Amino acid sequence: MKHLCIPTEHVLHRRRFLGGLLSGGAASLSLPGVSLAADLPAAEQLKKQQKRVLFLWLAGGSSQFEMWDPKPGRETGGPFRAIQTAVSGYQVCELMPRLATRMNKLAVVRSLNTKISEHFQAADLMSSGWPKEAALEHPEIGVVLAKELALQGSKLPDYVSLFTTSEGRRRPSPGFLSRRHAPLLLEGSLRPSNIELPAGLSDAQHLERDKLRAAISLDFAQQRVGDDLVQGYNEAYSRVRGLMSSDELFDLEKEPTVVRERYGRTPFGRHCLLARRLLEAGVPVVKVARGFWDSHHDNFESHRELVPDFDNVLSVLLDDLDERGLLSSTLVIVLSEFGRTPKINQDVGRDHFADAWSCAFAGCGIRGGVIHGETNDDGTAVKSGEASAADVAATIFAAVGIDPQKHYQVGQRPVPLAKEDSSPIKAVLS
């Protein structure tokens, strides 16, 4: 069976986005079984530093053997060679020649043991850093970062998630946090839906209508309690108008041809170029998901196709961010829900494997050229430097300057951002 994911097909439109904003406009939120106190004050210092985060999510589970942790010459190694990188003594799969020369910008963790190898549970774990709990739904890391890194007064979304392939599609959950921090989802296209002005209505007319609506709202609020709800409506309308006025931000044709050619014409290249535009414009958190990594069949052929595209796009992206002065303030994370088995199955595929696999970091707060942890000769187990999903979450928070043990008060329970027993992977932090 090639793939066990059953994607949830949805389409985000402006009304849903608006609804999410409105729910976050109130000063407190009640969920079934959970009473959440008012949002804690945002970290103003972090906002001033304008730190950004980009998740590159390889949905389905990429193979560590055909990327970051090759085992050439071993029964588990597969057909590809290993090549030397810019980091002395460290080799990657030959399918990544461009990243090999840029390894001084990356930190690789080869020693993840995250234990869960079922798609949904593993994706939940890696996306939030927490195992599932019956009584509490934890927000995904990107949602927490959107809350912590949001720019006051910004008319852009705090979080944009691009996931146009249906395989393995998932939506970042706000969990116990306000939907105010949920992402704008780009699933059907790279442009938000329903942000055009109605036919026959000019921008000036739309602005005048918005001013009238705001004035009526203010008058309404002054005569009644609960003006925080009105404030939420006003903020929501402001954001939608911000999206409408930022329409060109989502138009890749505005980029010079040479830049578009540099990223390549593949979906992943186009998505990462849009991510760079969003980050540069001030969106603090962006997620780009790339599907079709779940290679139970023909693992080597699929990785022969996928990895060179990944190699080219990530290399260009890192160079582009660096050239624009953004890399030092932008944390880039390459992550999946798990890796692939050392054993090559009868269909020349690799199955799900969470006992010994890899992820990578670059940019903000990261010490480039660090290779943390090691697996044994066949890649069947972690040999040193074992790290958990919670450790990855703690590392992400620490890299952008957020205390992983900072907590939100959910009812009577203080809930830390990263699980209590987690530790940042200090070796990869600058």
Coordinates of C-alpha atoms in Angstrom, one line a residue:
M1 CA 0.0 0.0 0.0
K2 CA 1.7 3.2 -1.1
H3 CA 0.3 5.7 1.2
L4 CA -1.8 5.7 4.3
C5 CA -2.6 9.4 4.6
I6 CA -6.2 10.4 4.0
P7 CA -5.9 14.2 3.4
T8 CA -8.6 16.4 4.6
E9 CA -9.7 18.5 1.6
H10 CA -10.8 22.0 2.5
V11 CA -10.7 25.4 0.9
L12 CA -9.9 28.5 2.9
H13 CA -11.7 31.6 1.8
R14 CA -11.9 35.1 3.2
R15 CA -14.9 34.4 5.3
R16 CA -13.1 31.6 7.1
F17 CA -10.1 33.7 7.6
L18 CA -12.3 36.5 8.9
G19 CA -13.9 34.1 11.3
G20 CA -10.6 33.1 12.7
L21 CA -9.6 36.7 13.2
L22 CA -12.9 37.5 14.9
S23 CA -12.6 34.6 17.3
G24 CA -9.2 36.0 18.3
G25 CA -10.4 39.5 18.9
A26 CA -11.9 38.8 22.3
A27 CA -9.8 39.1 25.3
S28 CA -10.6 35.6 26.5
L29 CA -11.6 32.4 24.9
S30 CA -13.6 29.4 26.2
L31 CA -13.3 26.0 24.6
P32 CA -15.1 22.8 25.7
G33 CA -13.4 21.6 28.8
V34 CA -10.8 24.3 28.6
S35 CA -10.9 27.9 29.9
L36 CA -8.1 30.0 28.5
A37 CA -7.0 33.2 30.1
A38 CA -6.4 36.3 28.1
D39 CA -3.5 36.1 25.7
L40 CA -0.2 36.9 27.4
P41 CA 1.5 40.1 26.3
A42 CA 3.5 39.5 23.2
A43 CA 7.3 39.5 23.4
E44 CA 7.9 43.1 22.2
Q45 CA 11.6 42.7 22.1
L46 CA 11.3 39.7 19.7
K47 CA 9.0 41.7 17.5
K48 CA 11.5 44.5 17.3
Q49 CA 14.1 42.1 16.1
Q50 CA 11.7 40.9 13.4
K51 CA 12.7 37.3 13.6
R52 CA 11.1 35.0 11.0
V53 CA 10.6 31.3 10.7
L54 CA 10.2 29.1 7.6
F55 CA 9.1 25.5 7.9
L56 CA 9.9 23.2 4.9
W57 CA 7.7 20.2 5.6
L58 CA 8.5 17.1 3.6
A59 CA 5.1 15.4 3.9
G60 CA 5.0 11.6 4.0
G61 CA 8.5 11.2 5.4
S62 CA 11.7 11.7 3.4
S63 CA 14.5 9.2 3.5
Q64 CA 17.5 10.1 5.6
F65 CA 19.5 7.6 3.6
E66 CA 18.9 9.4 0.3
M67 CA 19.6 12.8 1.9
W68 CA 21.4 13.6 5.2
D69 CA 22.7 10.2 6.4
P70 CA 23.8 8.0 3.5
K71 CA 25.2 4.5 4.2
P72 CA 27.0 3.6 1.0
G73 CA 28.2 0.0 0.6
R74 CA 25.9 -1.3 3.3
E75 CA 22.9 -3.6 2.7
T76 CA 20.6 -0.8 3.8
G77 CA 22.4 1.9 1.8
G78 CA 20.7 1.8 -1.6
P79 CA 22.2 2.6 -5.0
F80 CA 23.5 6.1 -4.5
R81 CA 26.9 7.3 -3.6
A82 CA 27.9 9.6 -0.7
I83 CA 29.7 12.8 -1.6
Q84 CA 31.9 15.1 0.6
T85 CA 30.5 18.3 1.8
A86 CA 31.9 21.6 2.9
V87 CA 32.1 20.2 6.4
S88 CA 35.2 18.1 6.9
G89 CA 34.3 14.4 7.4
Y90 CA 30.6 14.8 6.7
Q91 CA 29.0 13.3 3.6
V92 CA 25.5 13.5 2.1
C93 CA 23.8 11.6 -0.6
E94 CA 25.0 12.4 -4.1
L95 CA 21.5 13.7 -5.0
M96 CA 22.4 16.9 -3.0
P97 CA 25.5 18.3 -4.7
R98 CA 24.5 21.9 -4.3
L99 CA 23.6 21.6 -0.6
A100 CA 26.9 19.8 -0.1
T101 CA 28.8 22.9 -0.9
R102 CA 26.6 25.0 1.4
M103 CA 26.7 22.7 4.4
N104 CA 28.5 25.5 6.4
K105 CA 25.1 27.2 6.4
L106 CA 23.2 24.2 7.7
A107 CA 23.1 22.2 10.9
V108 CA 22.0 18.6 10.6
V109 CA 20.6 16.4 13.4
R110 CA 21.1 12.8 12.4
S111 CA 19.9 11.3 15.6
L112 CA 16.1 11.8 15.9
N113 CA 14.3 9.0 17.8
T114 CA 10.7 10.0 17.8
K115 CA 9.2 6.6 18.3
I116 CA 5.9 7.1 16.4
S117 CA 5.7 5.9 12.8
E118 CA 2.0 6.3 12.0
H119 CA 1.4 9.4 9.8
F120 CA -1.3 11.3 11.7
Q121 CA 0.2 10.7 15.2
A122 CA 3.7 11.4 14.0
A123 CA 2.7 14.5 12.2
D124 CA 0.9 15.8 15.3
L125 CA 4.0 15.0 17.4
M126 CA 6.5 16.6 15.2
S127 CA 4.3 19.6 14.4
S128 CA 3.6 20.4 18.1
G129 CA 6.4 18.7 20.0
W130 CA 3.8 17.1 22.2
P131 CA 2.1 13.7 22.2
K132 CA -1.7 13.7 21.9
E133 CA -3.6 14.4 25.0
A134 CA -7.3 13.6 25.5
A135 CA -8.0 16.7 27.6
L136 CA -5.9 19.3 25.8
E137 CA -5.0 20.0 22.2
H138 CA -1.6 21.6 21.9
P139 CA -1.1 24.2 19.2
E140 CA 1.4 23.6 16.5
I141 CA 4.8 25.2 16.8
G142 CA 4.1 27.5 13.9
V143 CA 1.0 28.8 15.6
V144 CA 2.9 29.5 18.8
L145 CA 5.6 31.3 16.9
A146 CA 2.9 33.3 15.0
K147 CA 1.6 34.5 18.4
E148 CA 5.1 35.2 19.8
L149 CA 6.6 36.9 16.7
A150 CA 3.5 38.8 15.4
L151 CA 4.2 42.4 14.5
Q152 CA 1.9 44.8 16.2
G153 CA -0.3 46.6 13.7
S154 CA 0.7 44.5 10.8
K155 CA -2.0 44.1 8.2
L156 CA -0.4 40.9 6.9
P157 CA -1.1 37.5 8.2
D158 CA 1.1 36.3 11.1
Y159 CA 1.3 32.9 9.5
V160 CA 0.9 31.6 6.0
S161 CA 0.8 27.9 5.2
L162 CA 1.3 26.7 1.6
F163 CA 0.1 23.1 1.1
T164 CA -1.1 22.6 -2.5
T165 CA -0.6 18.9 -2.8
S166 CA -3.4 16.7 -1.4
E167 CA -1.1 13.9 -0.2
G168 CA -0.5 14.2 3.5
R169 CA -2.2 17.6 3.7
R170 CA -2.8 18.9 7.2
R171 CA -3.8 22.2 8.6
P172 CA -1.8 23.8 11.4
S173 CA -3.9 23.6 14.5
P174 CA -4.2 26.5 16.9
G175 CA -5.0 24.0 19.7
F176 CA -5.8 25.8 22.9
L177 CA -4.6 29.2 21.5
S178 CA -6.9 31.7 19.8
R179 CA -7.8 31.2 16.2
R180 CA -6.4 34.7 15.8
H181 CA -3.0 32.9 15.4
A182 CA -4.2 30.3 12.9
P183 CA -2.5 30.5 9.5
L184 CA -3.8 31.8 6.2
L185 CA -4.0 28.6 4.2
L186 CA -3.0 28.6 0.5
E187 CA -4.2 25.2 -0.8
G188 CA -6.0 25.6 -4.1
S189 CA -3.6 28.3 -5.4
L190 CA -0.8 30.6 -4.3
R191 CA -3.2 33.5 -4.1
P192 CA -5.8 34.0 -1.3
S193 CA -9.4 33.7 -2.5
N194 CA -11.9 36.4 -2.6
I195 CA -9.7 39.4 -2.1
E196 CA -10.7 41.3 -5.2
L197 CA -13.0 44.3 -5.0
P198 CA -16.5 43.8 -6.3
A199 CA -17.0 44.8 -9.9
G200 CA -17.8 48.5 -10.2
L201 CA -16.4 49.4 -6.7
S202 CA -13.2 51.5 -6.6
D203 CA -10.6 51.3 -3.9
A204 CA -11.5 54.8 -2.8
Q205 CA -15.1 53.9 -2.5
H206 CA -14.2 50.7 -0.6
L207 CA -12.1 52.7 1.8
E208 CA -14.9 55.2 2.5
R209 CA -17.3 52.4 3.2
D210 CA -14.7 50.9 5.6
K211 CA -14.4 54.3 7.4
L212 CA -18.2 54.5 7.8
R213 CA -18.4 50.9 9.1
A214 CA -15.6 51.7 11.6
A215 CA -17.4 54.9 12.8
I216 CA -20.7 53.1 13.3
S217 CA -18.9 50.3 15.1
L218 CA -17.2 52.8 17.4
D219 CA -20.5 54.5 18.2
F220 CA -22.1 51.1 18.9
A221 CA -19.2 50.1 21.2
Q222 CA -19.4 53.3 23.3
Q223 CA -23.0 52.6 24.2
R224 CA -22.5 49.0 25.3
V225 CA -20.2 46.7 27.2
G226 CA -18.1 44.2 25.3
D227 CA -16.3 46.6 23.1
D228 CA -13.5 44.1 22.8
L229 CA -15.6 42.2 20.4
V230 CA -16.1 45.3 18.3
Q231 CA -12.3 45.8 18.4
G232 CA -12.0 42.2 17.1
Y233 CA -14.3 43.0 14.2
N234 CA -12.3 46.1 13.4
E235 CA -9.0 44.3 13.5
A236 CA -10.4 41.6 11.2
Y237 CA -11.7 44.0 8.7
S238 CA -8.3 45.8 8.8
R239 CA -6.5 42.6 8.1
V240 CA -8.7 41.7 5.2
R241 CA -8.2 45.1 3.7
G242 CA -4.5 44.6 4.3
L243 CA -4.7 41.3 2.4
M244 CA -6.6 43.1 -0.4
S245 CA -3.9 45.8 -0.6
S246 CA -1.2 43.2 -0.6
D247 CA -2.5 41.3 -3.6
E248 CA 0.7 41.9 -5.6
L249 CA 2.7 40.2 -2.8
F250 CA 1.2 36.8 -3.9
D251 CA 1.9 37.5 -7.6
L252 CA 5.2 35.8 -8.6
E253 CA 5.1 37.4 -12.0
K254 CA 6.2 40.6 -10.1
E255 CA 9.6 38.9 -9.5
P256 CA 12.2 39.4 -12.2
T257 CA 12.5 36.5 -14.7
V258 CA 16.0 35.8 -13.6
V259 CA 14.8 35.3 -10.0
R260 CA 12.0 33.0 -11.1
E261 CA 14.3 31.0 -13.2
R262 CA 16.8 30.7 -10.4
Y263 CA 14.2 29.1 -8.1
G264 CA 13.0 26.9 -11.0
R265 CA 9.6 26.3 -12.4
T266 CA 8.7 23.4 -10.1
P267 CA 5.9 23.8 -7.6
F268 CA 8.4 23.6 -4.7
G269 CA 10.5 26.3 -6.3
R270 CA 7.5 28.6 -6.8
H271 CA 6.3 28.0 -3.3
C272 CA 9.6 28.8 -1.8
L273 CA 9.9 31.9 -3.9
L274 CA 6.5 33.0 -2.6
A275 CA 7.7 32.2 1.0
R276 CA 10.7 34.4 0.6
R277 CA 8.5 37.3 -0.7
L278 CA 6.2 36.8 2.3
L279 CA 9.0 36.7 4.8
E280 CA 10.7 39.8 3.3
A281 CA 7.4 41.7 3.4
G282 CA 7.0 41.0 7.2
V283 CA 5.0 37.8 7.6
P284 CA 6.8 36.2 10.6
V285 CA 6.0 32.5 10.0
V286 CA 5.6 30.7 6.7
K287 CA 5.2 26.9 6.1
V288 CA 5.9 25.3 2.7
A289 CA 4.8 21.7 2.5
R290 CA 5.9 19.4 -0.3
G291 CA 4.2 16.0 -0.7
F292 CA 4.9 12.7 -2.3
W293 CA 7.8 11.6 0.0
D294 CA 6.0 8.5 1.3
S295 CA 7.9 6.0 -0.8
H296 CA 6.7 2.5 0.0
H297 CA 7.3 1.7 -3.6
D298 CA 10.2 2.7 -5.8
N299 CA 11.9 4.7 -3.1
F300 CA 15.0 5.3 -5.1
E301 CA 13.2 6.5 -8.3
S302 CA 11.0 8.9 -6.3
H303 CA 13.9 10.3 -4.4
R304 CA 15.9 10.6 -7.7
E305 CA 13.1 12.9 -8.8
L306 CA 12.4 14.8 -5.5
V307 CA 15.8 15.3 -3.9
P308 CA 17.5 17.2 -6.8
D309 CA 14.5 19.6 -6.8
F310 CA 14.8 20.0 -3.0
D311 CA 18.6 20.4 -3.3
N312 CA 18.3 23.2 -5.9
V313 CA 15.5 25.1 -4.3
L314 CA 16.8 25.0 -0.7
S315 CA 20.3 26.1 -2.0
V316 CA 18.8 29.0 -3.9
L317 CA 16.6 29.9 -1.0
L318 CA 19.5 30.0 1.5
D319 CA 21.6 32.1 -0.9
D320 CA 18.7 34.5 -1.7
L321 CA 17.9 35.0 2.0
D322 CA 21.6 35.6 2.7
E323 CA 22.0 38.0 -0.1
R324 CA 19.0 40.0 1.1
G325 CA 20.3 40.1 4.6
L326 CA 17.4 38.0 5.9
L327 CA 19.1 34.7 6.7
S328 CA 20.5 35.8 10.0
S329 CA 17.0 36.7 11.2
T330 CA 15.2 33.8 9.5
L331 CA 15.1 30.3 11.0
V332 CA 14.7 27.7 8.3
I333 CA 13.7 24.2 9.4
V334 CA 13.6 21.0 7.2
L335 CA 11.3 18.5 8.9
S336 CA 9.1 15.4 8.2
E337 CA 6.9 13.3 10.4
F338 CA 9.5 10.5 10.3
G339 CA 12.2 9.0 8.2
R340 CA 12.3 5.7 6.1
T341 CA 13.3 2.2 7.1
P342 CA 16.8 0.9 6.7
K343 CA 15.3 -2.3 5.2
I344 CA 14.4 -2.1 1.6
N345 CA 11.1 -3.8 1.1
Q346 CA 10.0 -6.2 -1.8
D347 CA 8.6 -3.2 -3.7
V348 CA 12.0 -1.5 -3.7
G349 CA 10.6 0.9 -1.2
R350 CA 11.3 2.1 2.3
D351 CA 8.6 2.1 5.0
H352 CA 8.0 4.4 7.9
F353 CA 10.8 4.6 10.5
A354 CA 11.0 6.9 13.5
D355 CA 13.9 5.3 15.4
A356 CA 16.8 6.9 13.7
W357 CA 16.3 9.8 11.2
S358 CA 17.3 13.3 10.4
C359 CA 16.3 16.9 10.2
A360 CA 18.1 20.2 9.3
F361 CA 18.2 23.8 10.4
A362 CA 19.7 27.0 9.0
G363 CA 19.7 30.7 9.7
C364 CA 18.6 32.5 12.8
G365 CA 20.1 31.2 16.0
I366 CA 21.8 28.2 14.2
R367 CA 25.5 27.4 14.1
G368 CA 26.1 26.4 10.5
G369 CA 28.4 23.4 9.7
V370 CA 27.4 21.4 12.8
I371 CA 26.5 17.8 12.4
H372 CA 24.8 16.6 15.6
G373 CA 24.4 12.9 16.5
E374 CA 25.2 9.7 14.7
T375 CA 23.5 6.5 13.7
N376 CA 25.1 3.0 13.6
D377 CA 26.7 1.6 10.5
D378 CA 23.4 0.4 9.0
G379 CA 21.3 3.3 10.2
T380 CA 19.1 1.1 12.3
A381 CA 19.5 2.9 15.6
V382 CA 20.9 6.1 17.1
K383 CA 24.5 5.7 18.2
S384 CA 24.9 9.1 19.9
G385 CA 23.2 12.4 20.5
E386 CA 19.7 11.1 20.6
A387 CA 17.0 13.8 20.3
S388 CA 13.2 13.7 20.6
A389 CA 10.4 15.6 19.0
A390 CA 10.2 17.7 22.1
D391 CA 13.9 18.5 21.8
V392 CA 13.3 19.7 18.2
A393 CA 10.5 22.0 19.4
A394 CA 12.7 23.3 22.2
T395 CA 15.5 24.0 19.8
I396 CA 13.2 25.9 17.4
F397 CA 12.0 28.2 20.2
A398 CA 15.5 28.7 21.6
A399 CA 16.9 29.5 18.1
V400 CA 14.6 32.5 17.8
G401 CA 15.1 33.6 21.4
I402 CA 12.0 32.3 23.0
D403 CA 12.3 30.4 26.3
P404 CA 11.0 26.9 25.6
Q405 CA 9.8 26.7 29.2
K406 CA 7.8 29.9 29.0
H407 CA 4.2 28.8 29.7
Y408 CA 0.6 29.7 28.9
Q409 CA -2.0 29.4 31.6
V410 CA -4.7 27.1 30.4
G411 CA -7.3 26.9 33.2
Q412 CA -5.4 25.8 36.3
R413 CA -2.6 24.2 34.3
P414 CA 0.6 26.1 33.3
V415 CA 1.5 24.6 29.9
P416 CA 5.1 25.2 28.7
L417 CA 5.8 25.9 25.1
A418 CA 8.0 22.8 24.9
K419 CA 7.4 19.7 26.9
E420 CA 8.7 19.8 30.4
D421 CA 11.4 17.1 29.8
S422 CA 12.7 18.6 26.6
S423 CA 16.1 20.2 26.0
P424 CA 17.2 22.4 23.2
I425 CA 19.9 20.7 21.0
K426 CA 22.6 23.1 22.2
A427 CA 25.2 21.9 19.7
V428 CA 23.3 23.4 16.7
L429 CA 22.5 26.7 18.5
S430 CA 24.8 29.7 17.9

